CSV table of C-alpha atoms in Angstrom, one decimal:
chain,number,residue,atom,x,y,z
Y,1,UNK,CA,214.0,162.1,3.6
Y,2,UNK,CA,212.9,165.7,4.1
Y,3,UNK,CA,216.1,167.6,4.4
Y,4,UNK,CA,219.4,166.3,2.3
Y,5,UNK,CA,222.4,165.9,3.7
Y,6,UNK,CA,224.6,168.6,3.2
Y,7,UNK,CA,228.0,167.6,1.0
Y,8,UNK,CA,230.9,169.2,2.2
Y,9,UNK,CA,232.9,171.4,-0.8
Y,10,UNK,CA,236.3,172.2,-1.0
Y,11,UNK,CA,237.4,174.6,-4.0
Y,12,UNK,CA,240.6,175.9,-5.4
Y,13,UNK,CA,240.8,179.5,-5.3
Y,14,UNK,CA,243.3,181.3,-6.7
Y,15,UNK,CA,244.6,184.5,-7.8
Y,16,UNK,CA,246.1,184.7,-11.1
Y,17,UNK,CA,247.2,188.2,-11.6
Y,18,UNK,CA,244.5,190.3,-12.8
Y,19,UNK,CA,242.8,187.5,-14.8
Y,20,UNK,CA,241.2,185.8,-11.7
Y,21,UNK,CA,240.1,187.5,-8.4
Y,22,UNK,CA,238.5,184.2,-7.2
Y,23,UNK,CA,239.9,184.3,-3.6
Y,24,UNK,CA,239.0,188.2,-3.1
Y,25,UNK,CA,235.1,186.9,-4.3
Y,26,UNK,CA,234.8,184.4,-2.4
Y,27,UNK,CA,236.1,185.8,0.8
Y,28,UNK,CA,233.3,188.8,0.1
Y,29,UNK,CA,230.9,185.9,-0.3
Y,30,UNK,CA,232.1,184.3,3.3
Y,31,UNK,CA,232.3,187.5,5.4
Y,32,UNK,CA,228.9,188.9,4.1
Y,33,UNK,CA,227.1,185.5,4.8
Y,34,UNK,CA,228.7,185.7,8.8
Y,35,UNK,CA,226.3,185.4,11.5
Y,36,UNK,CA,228.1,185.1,14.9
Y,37,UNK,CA,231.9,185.4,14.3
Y,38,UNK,CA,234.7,185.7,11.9
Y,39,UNK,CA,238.4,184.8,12.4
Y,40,UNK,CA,241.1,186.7,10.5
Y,41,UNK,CA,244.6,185.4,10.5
Y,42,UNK,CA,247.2,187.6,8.1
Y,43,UNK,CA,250.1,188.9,8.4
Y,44,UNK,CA,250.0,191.5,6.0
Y,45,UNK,CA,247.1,194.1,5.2
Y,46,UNK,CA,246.8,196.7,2.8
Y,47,UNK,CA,243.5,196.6,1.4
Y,48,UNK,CA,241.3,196.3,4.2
Y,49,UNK,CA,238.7,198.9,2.4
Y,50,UNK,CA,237.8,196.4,0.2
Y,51,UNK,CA,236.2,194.1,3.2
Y,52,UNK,CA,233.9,197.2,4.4
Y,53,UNK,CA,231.2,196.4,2.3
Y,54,UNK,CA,230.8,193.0,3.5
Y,55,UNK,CA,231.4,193.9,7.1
Y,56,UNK,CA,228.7,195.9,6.5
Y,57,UNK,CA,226.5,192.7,5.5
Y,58,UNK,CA,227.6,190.8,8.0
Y,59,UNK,CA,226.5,193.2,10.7
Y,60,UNK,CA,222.9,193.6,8.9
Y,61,UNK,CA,222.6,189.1,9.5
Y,62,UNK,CA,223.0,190.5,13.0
Y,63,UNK,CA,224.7,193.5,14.6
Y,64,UNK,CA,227.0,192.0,17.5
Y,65,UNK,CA,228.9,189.5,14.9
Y,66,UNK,CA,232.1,189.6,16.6
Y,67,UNK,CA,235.9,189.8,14.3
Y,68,UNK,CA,239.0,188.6,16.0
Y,69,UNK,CA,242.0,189.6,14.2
Y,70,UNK,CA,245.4,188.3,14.1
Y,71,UNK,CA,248.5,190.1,12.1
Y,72,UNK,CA,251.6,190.8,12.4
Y,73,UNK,CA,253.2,194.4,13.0
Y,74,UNK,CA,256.9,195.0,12.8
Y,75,UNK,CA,258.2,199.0,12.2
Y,76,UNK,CA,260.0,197.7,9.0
Y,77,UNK,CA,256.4,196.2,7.3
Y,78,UNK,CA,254.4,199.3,8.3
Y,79,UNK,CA,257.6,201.4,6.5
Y,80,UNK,CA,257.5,199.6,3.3
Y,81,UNK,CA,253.8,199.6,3.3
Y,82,UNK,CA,253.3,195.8,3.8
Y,83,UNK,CA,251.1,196.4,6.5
Y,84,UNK,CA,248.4,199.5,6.8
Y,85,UNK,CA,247.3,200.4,10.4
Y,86,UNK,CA,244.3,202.6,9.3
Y,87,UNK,CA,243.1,199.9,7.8
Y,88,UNK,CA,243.3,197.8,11.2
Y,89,UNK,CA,241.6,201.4,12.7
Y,90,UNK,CA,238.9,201.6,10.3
Y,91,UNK,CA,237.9,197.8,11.6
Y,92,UNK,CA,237.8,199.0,15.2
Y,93,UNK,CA,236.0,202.0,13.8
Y,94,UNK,CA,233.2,199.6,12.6
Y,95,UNK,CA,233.0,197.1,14.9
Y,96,UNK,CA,233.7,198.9,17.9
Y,97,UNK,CA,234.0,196.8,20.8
Y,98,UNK,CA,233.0,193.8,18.8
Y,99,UNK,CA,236.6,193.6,17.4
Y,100,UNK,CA,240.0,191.8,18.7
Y,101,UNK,CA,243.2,192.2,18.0
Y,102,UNK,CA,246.8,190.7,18.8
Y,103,UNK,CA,249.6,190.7,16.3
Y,104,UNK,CA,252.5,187.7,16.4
Y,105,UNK,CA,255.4,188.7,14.6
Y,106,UNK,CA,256.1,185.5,13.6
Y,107,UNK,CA,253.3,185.0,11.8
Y,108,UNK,CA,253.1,184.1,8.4
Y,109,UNK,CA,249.4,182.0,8.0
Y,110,UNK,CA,246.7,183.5,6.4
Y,111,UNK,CA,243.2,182.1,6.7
Y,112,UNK,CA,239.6,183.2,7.4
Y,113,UNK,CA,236.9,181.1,9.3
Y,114,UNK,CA,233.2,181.9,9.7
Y,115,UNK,CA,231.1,180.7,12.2
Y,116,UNK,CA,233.0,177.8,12.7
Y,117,UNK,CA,231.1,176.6,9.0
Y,118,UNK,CA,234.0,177.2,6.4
Y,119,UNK,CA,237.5,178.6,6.4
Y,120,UNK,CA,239.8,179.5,3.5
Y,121,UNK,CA,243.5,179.3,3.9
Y,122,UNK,CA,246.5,179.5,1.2
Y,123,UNK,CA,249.3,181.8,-0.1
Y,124,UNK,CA,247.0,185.1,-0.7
Y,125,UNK,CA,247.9,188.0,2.1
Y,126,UNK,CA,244.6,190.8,2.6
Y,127,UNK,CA,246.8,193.0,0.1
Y,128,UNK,CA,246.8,194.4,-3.2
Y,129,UNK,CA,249.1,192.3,-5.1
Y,130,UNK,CA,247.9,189.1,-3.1
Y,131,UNK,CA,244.5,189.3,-4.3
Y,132,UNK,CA,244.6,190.8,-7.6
Y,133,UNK,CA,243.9,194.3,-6.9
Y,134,UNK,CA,242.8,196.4,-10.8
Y,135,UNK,CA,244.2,199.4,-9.3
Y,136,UNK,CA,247.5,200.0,-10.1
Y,137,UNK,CA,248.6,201.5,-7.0
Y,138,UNK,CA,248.2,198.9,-4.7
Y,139,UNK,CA,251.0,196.7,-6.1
Y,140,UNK,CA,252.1,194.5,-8.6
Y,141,UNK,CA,249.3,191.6,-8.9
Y,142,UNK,CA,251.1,188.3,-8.1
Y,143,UNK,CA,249.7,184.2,-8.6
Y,144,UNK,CA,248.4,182.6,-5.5
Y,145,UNK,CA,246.8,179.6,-4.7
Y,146,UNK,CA,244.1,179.1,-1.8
Y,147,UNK,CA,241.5,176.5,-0.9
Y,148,UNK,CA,238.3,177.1,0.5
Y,149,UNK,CA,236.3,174.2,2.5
Y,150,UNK,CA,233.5,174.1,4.3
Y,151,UNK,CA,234.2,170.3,5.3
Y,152,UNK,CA,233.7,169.7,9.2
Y,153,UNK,CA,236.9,168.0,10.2
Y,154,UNK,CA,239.0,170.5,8.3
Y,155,UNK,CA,237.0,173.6,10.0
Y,156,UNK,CA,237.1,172.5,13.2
Y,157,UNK,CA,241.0,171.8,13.1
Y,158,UNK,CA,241.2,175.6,11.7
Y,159,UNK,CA,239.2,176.3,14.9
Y,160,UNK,CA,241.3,174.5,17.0
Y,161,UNK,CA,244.8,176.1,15.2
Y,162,UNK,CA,243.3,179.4,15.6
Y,163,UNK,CA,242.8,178.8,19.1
Y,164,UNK,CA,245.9,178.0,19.8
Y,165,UNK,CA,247.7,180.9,17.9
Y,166,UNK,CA,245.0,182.9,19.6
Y,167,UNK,CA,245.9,182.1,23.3
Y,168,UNK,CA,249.8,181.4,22.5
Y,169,UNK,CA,252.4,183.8,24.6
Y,170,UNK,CA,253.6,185.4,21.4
Y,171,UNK,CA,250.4,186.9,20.4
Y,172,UNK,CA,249.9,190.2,22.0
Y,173,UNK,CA,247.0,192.3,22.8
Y,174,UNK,CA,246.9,195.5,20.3
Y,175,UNK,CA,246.5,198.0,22.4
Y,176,UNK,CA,248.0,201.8,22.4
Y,177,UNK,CA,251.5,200.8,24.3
Y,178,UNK,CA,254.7,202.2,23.0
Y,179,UNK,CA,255.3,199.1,20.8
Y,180,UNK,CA,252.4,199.8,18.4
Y,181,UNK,CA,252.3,203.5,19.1
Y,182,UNK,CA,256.0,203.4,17.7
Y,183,UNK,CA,254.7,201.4,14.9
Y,184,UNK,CA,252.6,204.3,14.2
Y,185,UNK,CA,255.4,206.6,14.3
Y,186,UNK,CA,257.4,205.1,12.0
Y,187,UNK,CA,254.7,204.4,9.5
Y,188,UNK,CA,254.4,208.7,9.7
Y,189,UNK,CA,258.5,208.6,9.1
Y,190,UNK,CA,257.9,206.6,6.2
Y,191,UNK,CA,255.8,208.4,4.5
Y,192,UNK,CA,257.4,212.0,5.3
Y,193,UNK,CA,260.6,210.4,3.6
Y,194,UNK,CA,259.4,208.2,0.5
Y,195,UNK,CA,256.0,210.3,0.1
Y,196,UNK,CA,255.8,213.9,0.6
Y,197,UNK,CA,252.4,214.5,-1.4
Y,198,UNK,CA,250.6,211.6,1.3
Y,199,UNK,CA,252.5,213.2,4.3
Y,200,UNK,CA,251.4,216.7,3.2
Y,201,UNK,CA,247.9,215.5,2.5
Y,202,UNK,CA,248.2,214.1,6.7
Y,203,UNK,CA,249.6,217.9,7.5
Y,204,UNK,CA,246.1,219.0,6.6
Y,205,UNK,CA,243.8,216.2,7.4
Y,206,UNK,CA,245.3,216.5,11.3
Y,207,UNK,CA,245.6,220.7,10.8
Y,208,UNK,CA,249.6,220.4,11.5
Y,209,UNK,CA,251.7,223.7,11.4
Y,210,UNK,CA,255.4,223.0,10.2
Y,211,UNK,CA,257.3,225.7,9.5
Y,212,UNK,CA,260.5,226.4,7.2
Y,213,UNK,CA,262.4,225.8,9.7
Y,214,UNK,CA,260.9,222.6,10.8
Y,215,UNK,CA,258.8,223.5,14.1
Y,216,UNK,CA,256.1,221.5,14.2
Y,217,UNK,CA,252.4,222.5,16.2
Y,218,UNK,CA,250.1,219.7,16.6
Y,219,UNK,CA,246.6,219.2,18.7
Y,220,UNK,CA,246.4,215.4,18.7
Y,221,UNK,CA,245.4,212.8,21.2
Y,222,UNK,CA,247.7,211.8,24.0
Y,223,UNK,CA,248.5,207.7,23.7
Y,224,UNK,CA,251.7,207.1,25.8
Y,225,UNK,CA,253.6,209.0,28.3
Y,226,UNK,CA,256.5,208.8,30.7
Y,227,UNK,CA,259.1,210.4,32.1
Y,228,UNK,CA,260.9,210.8,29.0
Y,229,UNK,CA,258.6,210.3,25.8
Y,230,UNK,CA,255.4,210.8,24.5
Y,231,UNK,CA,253.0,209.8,21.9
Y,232,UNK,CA,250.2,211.9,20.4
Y,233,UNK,CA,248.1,210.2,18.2
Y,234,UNK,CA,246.2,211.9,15.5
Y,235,UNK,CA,242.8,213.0,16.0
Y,236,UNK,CA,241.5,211.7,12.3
Y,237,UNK,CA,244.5,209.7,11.2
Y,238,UNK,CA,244.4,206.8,14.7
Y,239,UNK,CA,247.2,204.8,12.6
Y,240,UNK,CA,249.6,207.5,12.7
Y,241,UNK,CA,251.3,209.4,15.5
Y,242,UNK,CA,253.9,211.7,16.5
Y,243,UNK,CA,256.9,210.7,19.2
Y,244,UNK,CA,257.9,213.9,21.6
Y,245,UNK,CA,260.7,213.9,23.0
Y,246,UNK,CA,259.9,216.0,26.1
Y,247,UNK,CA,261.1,217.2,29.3
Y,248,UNK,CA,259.0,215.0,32.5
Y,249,UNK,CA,257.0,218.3,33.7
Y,250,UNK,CA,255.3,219.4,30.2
Y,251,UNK,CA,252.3,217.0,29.8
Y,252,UNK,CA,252.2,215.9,33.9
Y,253,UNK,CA,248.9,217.2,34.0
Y,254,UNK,CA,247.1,214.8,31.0
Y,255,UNK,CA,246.0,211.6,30.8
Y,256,UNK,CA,245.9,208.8,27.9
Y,257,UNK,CA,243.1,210.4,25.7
Y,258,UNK,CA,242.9,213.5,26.9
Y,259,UNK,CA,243.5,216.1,23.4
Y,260,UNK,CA,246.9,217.6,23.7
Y,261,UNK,CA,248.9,220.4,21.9
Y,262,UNK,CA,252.3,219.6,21.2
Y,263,UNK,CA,255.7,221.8,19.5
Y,264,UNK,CA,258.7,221.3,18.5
Y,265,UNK,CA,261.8,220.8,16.1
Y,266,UNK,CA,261.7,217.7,14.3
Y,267,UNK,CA,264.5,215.3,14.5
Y,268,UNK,CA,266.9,214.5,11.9
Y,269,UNK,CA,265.6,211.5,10.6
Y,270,UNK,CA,267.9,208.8,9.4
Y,271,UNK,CA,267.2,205.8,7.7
Y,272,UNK,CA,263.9,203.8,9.3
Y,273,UNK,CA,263.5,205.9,12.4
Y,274,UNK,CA,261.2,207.2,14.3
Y,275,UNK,CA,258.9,209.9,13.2
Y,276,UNK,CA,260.0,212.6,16.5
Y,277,UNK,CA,260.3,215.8,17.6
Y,278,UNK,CA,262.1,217.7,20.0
Y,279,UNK,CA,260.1,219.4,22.8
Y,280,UNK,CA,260.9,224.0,22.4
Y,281,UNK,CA,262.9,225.3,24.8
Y,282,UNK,CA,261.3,225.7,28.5
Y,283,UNK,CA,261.1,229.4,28.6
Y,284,UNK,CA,258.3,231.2,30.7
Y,285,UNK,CA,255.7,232.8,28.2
Y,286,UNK,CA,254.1,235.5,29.0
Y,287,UNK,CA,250.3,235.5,28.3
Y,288,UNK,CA,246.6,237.2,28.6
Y,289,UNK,CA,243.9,235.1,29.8
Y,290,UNK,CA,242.2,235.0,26.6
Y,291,UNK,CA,245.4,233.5,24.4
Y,292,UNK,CA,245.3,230.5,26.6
Y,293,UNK,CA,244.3,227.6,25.5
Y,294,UNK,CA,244.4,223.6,26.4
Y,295,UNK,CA,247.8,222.2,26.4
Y,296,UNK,CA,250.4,225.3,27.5
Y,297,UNK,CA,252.7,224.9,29.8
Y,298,UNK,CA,255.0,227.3,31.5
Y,299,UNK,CA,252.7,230.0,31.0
Y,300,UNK,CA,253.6,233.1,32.8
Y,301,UNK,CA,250.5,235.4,33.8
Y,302,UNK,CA,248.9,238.4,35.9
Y,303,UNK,CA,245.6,238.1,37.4
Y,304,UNK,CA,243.3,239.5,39.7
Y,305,UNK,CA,240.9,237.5,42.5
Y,306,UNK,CA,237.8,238.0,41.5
Y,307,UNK,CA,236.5,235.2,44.2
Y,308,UNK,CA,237.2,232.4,45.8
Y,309,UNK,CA,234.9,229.8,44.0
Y,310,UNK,CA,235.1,226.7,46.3
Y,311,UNK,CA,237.3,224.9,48.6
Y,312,UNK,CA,237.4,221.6,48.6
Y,313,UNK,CA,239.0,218.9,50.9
Y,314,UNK,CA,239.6,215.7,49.3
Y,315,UNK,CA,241.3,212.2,50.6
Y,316,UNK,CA,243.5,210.6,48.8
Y,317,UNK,CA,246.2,207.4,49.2
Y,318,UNK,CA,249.0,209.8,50.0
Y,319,UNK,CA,246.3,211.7,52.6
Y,320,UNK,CA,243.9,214.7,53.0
Y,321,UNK,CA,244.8,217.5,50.1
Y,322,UNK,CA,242.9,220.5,49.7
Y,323,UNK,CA,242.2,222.5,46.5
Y,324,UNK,CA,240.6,226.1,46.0
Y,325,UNK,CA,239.3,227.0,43.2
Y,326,UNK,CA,240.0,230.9,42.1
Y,327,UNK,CA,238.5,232.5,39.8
Y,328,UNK,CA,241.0,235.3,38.6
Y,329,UNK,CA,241.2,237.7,35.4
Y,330,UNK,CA,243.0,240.7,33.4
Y,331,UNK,CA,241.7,242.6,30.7
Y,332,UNK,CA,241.1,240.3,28.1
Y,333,UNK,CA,238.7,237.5,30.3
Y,334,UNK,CA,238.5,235.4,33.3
Y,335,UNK,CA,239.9,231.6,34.3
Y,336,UNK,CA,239.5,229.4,37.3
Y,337,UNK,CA,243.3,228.8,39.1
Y,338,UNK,CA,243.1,225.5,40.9
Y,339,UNK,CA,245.4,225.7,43.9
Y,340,UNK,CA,246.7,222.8,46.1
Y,341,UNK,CA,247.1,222.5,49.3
Y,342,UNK,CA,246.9,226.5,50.7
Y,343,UNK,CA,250.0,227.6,48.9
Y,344,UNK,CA,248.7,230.8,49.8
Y,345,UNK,CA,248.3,231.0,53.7
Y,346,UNK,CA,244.9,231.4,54.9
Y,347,UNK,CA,243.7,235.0,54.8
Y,348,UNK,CA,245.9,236.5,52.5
Y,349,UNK,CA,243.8,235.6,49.4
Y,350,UNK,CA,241.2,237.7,48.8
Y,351,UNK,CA,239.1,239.7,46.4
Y,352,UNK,CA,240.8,242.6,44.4
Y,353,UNK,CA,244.5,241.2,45.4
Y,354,UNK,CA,246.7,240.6,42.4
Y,355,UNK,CA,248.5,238.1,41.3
Y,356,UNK,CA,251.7,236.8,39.3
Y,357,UNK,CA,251.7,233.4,38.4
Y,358,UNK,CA,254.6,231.7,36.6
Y,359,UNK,CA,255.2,227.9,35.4
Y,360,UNK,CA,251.6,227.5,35.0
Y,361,UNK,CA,249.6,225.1,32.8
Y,362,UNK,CA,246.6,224.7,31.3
Y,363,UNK,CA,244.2,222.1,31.4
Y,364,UNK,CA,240.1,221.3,31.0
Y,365,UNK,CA,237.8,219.9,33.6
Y,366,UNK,CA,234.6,218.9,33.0
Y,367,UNK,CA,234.7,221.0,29.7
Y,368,UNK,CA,235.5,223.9,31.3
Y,369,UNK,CA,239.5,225.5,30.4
Y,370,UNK,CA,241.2,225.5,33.7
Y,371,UNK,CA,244.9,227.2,34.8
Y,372,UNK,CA,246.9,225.3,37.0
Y,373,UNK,CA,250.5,225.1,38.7
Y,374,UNK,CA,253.6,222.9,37.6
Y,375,UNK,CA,253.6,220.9,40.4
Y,376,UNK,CA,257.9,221.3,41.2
Y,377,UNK,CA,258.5,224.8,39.7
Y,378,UNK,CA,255.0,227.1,39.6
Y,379,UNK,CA,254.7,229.9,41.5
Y,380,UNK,CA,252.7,232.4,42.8
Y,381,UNK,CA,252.9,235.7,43.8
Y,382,UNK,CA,251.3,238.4,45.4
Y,383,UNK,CA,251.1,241.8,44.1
Y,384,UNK,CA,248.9,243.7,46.4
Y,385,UNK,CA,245.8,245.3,45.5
């Protein structure tokens, strides 16, 4: 015979405190040796930077292996620390759209299968304590016990198991709804309330301005919104976010991903809540073109035409709408006012005539900063020239 029949293996692979890491190796071993696929069933994960480094291996035996991921995420886990979303956003960050992900909250499995070839399955969570972290921060190390095969009939009914968890109705997409986006949230409360020097070390990574008296600024990126509520998302930090509690007009004018500034007071936290603020009061501020910037809302400003930049008629479900672009300034610079639907009747805007707009906003198209008006309240006003 030229080639010998491969033997199937099964091993015991435990983790015995610090004194034997044999799962953690071998699971390096299995990931770096993947050449199409690897499925990731745990509930719990906390140490997902020690898997980057054979991520990285498997993606060098070919760069669209494909990871589909299946955890669990409940608000009180990501509190307590049992579970680490940046560690699920670092994943994305890696594999891109070559990553999955649904969480089950009943889940309590934990296994890993490559390429359909060998699986290992057992007690040992993707966390510090479960696999015999040596740093002493990541948790007390506990004993597990795990088995590793590569035997066909064993793999292939992990395939089919996984399958089925996969494709079950409790398994939900991870996407940035308000379920996971409230995760997020409280996993920020958490840390603000049990540890201050991580929380302040977020403050700077995401450039947040809190104040003694507890108003918040933040420029993050918009994940959720209704009529109500809104997520922003941090702009380095994806695994956490902050919940604004807002009045419906503020943010009418951005969409999911759009970069958003955000203010407010923040909410008296209580036990595992939410990490929120309270949207400042509504007053009109009063402003010169050159202090504006993306994410104001009822702005109050003067202005004069200093031409009518385009007009453009566009159809839409609800019908025809019409929008002129006007470039305006003051002293300080110049902005394009988008206009709908010839709130100022034809022939009265012209070159030189001033204006007072108030219950403006801001927003960018195409790059460029434009000024805008609330679409219920904004006004405008003509001042003569």
């Amino acid at each position: 015979m030229l080639f010998k029949k491969r033997e199937p293996v099964t091993e015991f692979v435990p983790t015995f405190l610090k004194e034997d890491r044999s799962a953690l190796r071998k699971i390096h071993e299995m990931i770096s040796g993947a050449q199409n696929h690897i499925y990731i069933v745990y509930p719990w994960i906390t140490l997902g930077e020690e898997f980057i480094i054979p991520f990285e291996n498997a993606l060098s035996n070919n760069k669209d292996v494909e990871v589909y991921l299946i955890t669990k995420l409940e608000k009180e886990d990501v509190f307590r620390r049992l579970h680490q979303l940046d560690d699920v956003e670092r994943w994305k960050s890696i594999f891109g759209d070559n990553i999955s992900i649904k969480y089950n909250n009943n889940l309590h499995a934990k296994m890993i299968i490559v390429d359909d070839t060998e699986m290992i399955a057992g007690s040992s969570n993707l966390t510090g304590s479960g696999l015999g972290s040596s740093r002493d921060y990541e948790g007390k190390p506990q004993i597990e016990a795990n088995i590793y095969t590569n035997d066909r009939k064993a793999v292939e009914n992990g395939v089919g198991f996984f399958v089925r968890l996969w494709s079950h109705k409790t398994s939900n997409k991870y996407v940035n709804d308000e379920y996971v986006l409230s995760c997020k949230s409280y996993h920020l409360s958490g840390i603000y309330q049990r540890y201050r020097k991580d929380f302040d070390k977020i403050v700077n990574q995401e450039k947040m301005r809190v104040k003694d008296d507890g108003t918040l600024k933040f420029n993050g990126i918009l994940g959720y919104l209704d009529s109500k509520k809104a997520y922003v998302l941090g702009k380095t930090r994806k695994d956490i976010a902050v919940k604004l509690l807002r009045d419906s007009r503020s943010l009418n004018s951005s969409k999911i991903g759009d970069e958003v500034e955000i203010s407010g007071k923040f909410n008296r936290i209580e036990g595992h809540s939410e990490f929120t603020i309270k949207e400042l009061s509504k007053g009109t501020d009063k402003f010169n073109i050159n202090d504006l910037r993306l994410g104001l809302s009822k702005i109050k400003i003067n202005g004069e035409v200093v031409s009518i930049e385009e007009v453009i008629e566009m159809e839409t479900k609800y019908g025809s709408k019409i929008l002129t672009l006007v470039k305006i300034k003051d002293d300080t610079g110049d902005i394009t006012l988008e206009l709908w639907d010839n709130i100022i009747p034809s022939g009265k805007l012209k070159y030189g005539i001033k204006l007072e707009i108030t219950n403006g906003y801001t927003k960018v198209h195409e790059g460029e900063l434009r000024l805008g008006l609330q679409k219920n309240d904004g006004k405008i006003k003509l001042l003569g020239v």
